Protein backbone atom coordinates (compact mmCIF):
# COMPACT_ATOMS: atom_id res chain seq x y z
CA UNK A 1 0.00 0.00 0.00
CA UNK A 2 2.89 2.30 0.75
CA UNK A 3 4.22 2.12 -2.81
CA UNK A 4 0.75 2.52 -4.31
CA UNK A 5 0.14 5.65 -2.22
CA UNK A 6 3.40 7.21 -3.37
CA UNK A 7 2.64 6.48 -7.02
CA UNK A 8 -0.81 8.08 -6.81
CA UNK A 9 0.46 10.99 -4.70
CA UNK A 10 3.37 11.61 -7.08
CA UNK A 11 1.05 11.70 -10.10
CA UNK A 12 -1.28 14.15 -8.38
CA UNK A 13 1.63 16.20 -7.07
CA UNK A 14 3.00 16.44 -10.61
CA UNK A 15 -0.30 17.75 -12.01
CA UNK A 16 -1.63 20.13 -9.39
CA UNK A 17 1.31 22.54 -8.97
CA UNK A 18 1.21 23.16 -12.71
CA UNK A 19 -2.57 23.60 -12.97
CA UNK A 20 -2.82 25.51 -9.72
CA UNK A 21 0.21 27.64 -10.49
CA UNK A 22 -1.34 28.73 -13.76
CA UNK A 23 -4.50 29.81 -11.94
CA UNK A 24 -2.44 31.76 -9.42
CA UNK A 25 0.00 33.43 -11.82
CA UNK A 26 -1.74 33.97 -15.15
CA UNK A 27 -4.27 36.60 -16.14
CA UNK A 28 -7.89 35.81 -16.97
CA UNK A 29 -7.16 36.46 -20.64
CA UNK A 30 -4.36 33.89 -20.70
CA UNK A 31 -6.42 31.31 -18.83
CA UNK A 32 -9.57 31.75 -20.93
CA UNK A 33 -8.48 29.62 -23.94
CA UNK A 34 -7.56 26.68 -21.67
CA UNK A 35 -10.21 27.14 -18.97
CA UNK A 36 -13.36 28.63 -20.41
CA UNK A 37 -15.03 28.70 -17.01
CA UNK A 38 -12.83 31.57 -15.75
CA UNK A 39 -15.16 34.04 -17.46
CA UNK A 40 -17.96 33.07 -15.02
CA UNK A 41 -15.88 32.93 -11.85
CA UNK A 42 -14.34 35.98 -10.17
CA UNK A 43 -10.55 36.00 -10.52
CA UNK A 44 -9.98 36.10 -6.74
CA UNK A 45 -11.84 32.77 -6.53
CA UNK A 46 -9.78 31.37 -9.42
CA UNK A 47 -6.65 32.37 -7.48
CA UNK A 48 -7.96 30.71 -4.31
CA UNK A 49 -8.69 27.50 -6.23
CA UNK A 50 -5.17 27.56 -7.68
CA UNK A 51 -3.64 28.14 -4.27
CA UNK A 52 -5.63 25.26 -2.80
CA UNK A 53 -4.46 22.99 -5.62
CA UNK A 54 -0.81 23.85 -4.99
CA UNK A 55 -1.23 23.40 -1.23
CA UNK A 56 -3.08 20.12 -1.81
CA UNK A 57 -0.16 18.79 -3.85
CA UNK A 58 2.28 19.77 -1.11
CA UNK A 59 -0.01 18.22 1.49
CA UNK A 60 0.02 14.89 -0.30
CA UNK A 61 3.82 14.70 -0.23
CA UNK A 62 5.34 16.66 2.64
CA UNK A 63 3.54 15.30 5.73
CA UNK A 64 4.11 11.60 4.95
CA UNK A 65 7.64 12.33 3.75
CA UNK A 66 8.61 14.17 6.94
CA UNK A 67 6.49 12.08 9.28
CA UNK A 68 5.01 15.28 10.74
CA UNK A 69 1.20 15.07 10.93
CA UNK A 70 0.85 12.49 8.15
CA UNK A 71 -2.95 12.66 8.52
CA UNK A 72 -2.70 15.95 6.63
CA UNK A 73 -2.13 13.91 3.45
CA UNK A 74 -5.62 12.46 3.77
CA UNK A 75 -7.01 15.94 4.43
CA UNK A 76 -5.21 17.27 1.34
CA UNK A 77 -6.56 14.45 -0.82
CA UNK A 78 -10.05 15.14 0.53
CA UNK A 79 -9.69 18.78 -0.44
CA UNK A 80 -8.63 17.79 -3.94
CA UNK A 81 -11.70 15.55 -4.24
CA UNK A 82 -13.88 18.51 -3.28
CA UNK A 83 -12.16 20.75 -5.84
CA UNK A 84 -12.91 18.20 -8.56
CA UNK A 85 -16.53 17.86 -7.46
CA UNK A 86 -16.77 21.63 -7.84
CA UNK A 87 -15.14 21.43 -11.25
CA UNK A 88 -17.61 18.81 -12.41
CA UNK A 89 -20.52 20.94 -11.19
CA UNK A 90 -19.19 24.00 -13.05
CA UNK A 91 -18.69 22.06 -16.29
CA UNK A 92 -22.11 20.42 -16.15
CA UNK A 93 -23.79 23.76 -15.35
CA UNK A 94 -22.11 25.24 -18.44
CA UNK A 95 -23.33 22.39 -20.65
CA UNK A 96 -19.80 20.98 -20.90
CA UNK A 97 -20.44 17.48 -19.57
CA UNK A 98 -18.15 16.07 -22.27
CA UNK A 99 -15.21 17.90 -20.62
CA UNK A 100 -15.40 16.23 -17.21
CA UNK A 101 -13.18 13.25 -18.03
CA UNK A 102 -10.07 14.81 -16.52
CA UNK A 103 -12.06 15.94 -13.48
CA UNK A 104 -13.32 12.40 -12.94
CA UNK A 105 -9.83 10.92 -13.33
CA UNK A 106 -8.38 13.40 -10.83
CA UNK A 107 -11.27 12.81 -8.44
CA UNK A 108 -10.73 9.05 -8.58
CA UNK A 109 -6.97 9.43 -8.08
CA UNK A 110 -7.51 11.70 -5.06
CA UNK A 111 -10.10 9.26 -3.68
CA UNK A 112 -7.54 6.48 -4.10
CA UNK A 113 -5.02 8.60 -2.19
CA UNK A 114 -7.55 8.95 0.63
CA UNK A 115 -8.14 5.22 0.75
CA UNK A 116 -4.45 4.33 0.48
CA UNK A 117 -3.53 7.01 3.02
CA UNK A 118 -5.99 5.71 5.59
CA UNK A 119 -4.68 2.17 5.27
CA UNK A 120 -1.09 2.99 6.22
CA UNK A 121 -0.83 6.47 7.74
CSV table of C-alpha atoms in Angstrom, one decimal, residues 5-6 55-56 58-79 110 113-121:
chain,number,residue,atom,x,y,z
A,5,UNK,CA,0.1,5.6,-2.2
A,6,UNK,CA,3.4,7.2,-3.4
A,55,UNK,CA,-1.2,23.4,-1.2
A,56,UNK,CA,-3.1,20.1,-1.8
A,58,UNK,CA,2.3,19.8,-1.1
A,59,UNK,CA,0.0,18.2,1.5
A,60,UNK,CA,0.0,14.9,-0.3
A,61,UNK,CA,3.8,14.7,-0.2
A,62,UNK,CA,5.3,16.7,2.6
A,63,UNK,CA,3.5,15.3,5.7
A,64,UNK,CA,4.1,11.6,4.9
A,65,UNK,CA,7.6,12.3,3.8
A,66,UNK,CA,8.6,14.2,6.9
A,67,UNK,CA,6.5,12.1,9.3
A,68,UNK,CA,5.0,15.3,10.7
A,69,UNK,CA,1.2,15.1,10.9
A,70,UNK,CA,0.9,12.5,8.2
A,71,UNK,CA,-3.0,12.7,8.5
A,72,UNK,CA,-2.7,16.0,6.6
A,73,UNK,CA,-2.1,13.9,3.4
A,74,UNK,CA,-5.6,12.5,3.8
A,75,UNK,CA,-7.0,15.9,4.4
A,76,UNK,CA,-5.2,17.3,1.3
A,77,UNK,CA,-6.6,14.5,-0.8
A,78,UNK,CA,-10.1,15.1,0.5
A,79,UNK,CA,-9.7,18.8,-0.4
A,110,UNK,CA,-7.5,11.7,-5.1
A,113,UNK,CA,-5.0,8.6,-2.2
A,114,UNK,CA,-7.6,9.0,0.6
A,115,UNK,CA,-8.1,5.2,0.8
A,116,UNK,CA,-4.5,4.3,0.5
A,117,UNK,CA,-3.5,7.0,3.0
A,118,UNK,CA,-6.0,5.7,5.6
A,119,UNK,CA,-4.7,2.2,5.3
A,120,UNK,CA,-1.1,3.0,6.2
A,121,UNK,CA,-0.8,6.5,7.7
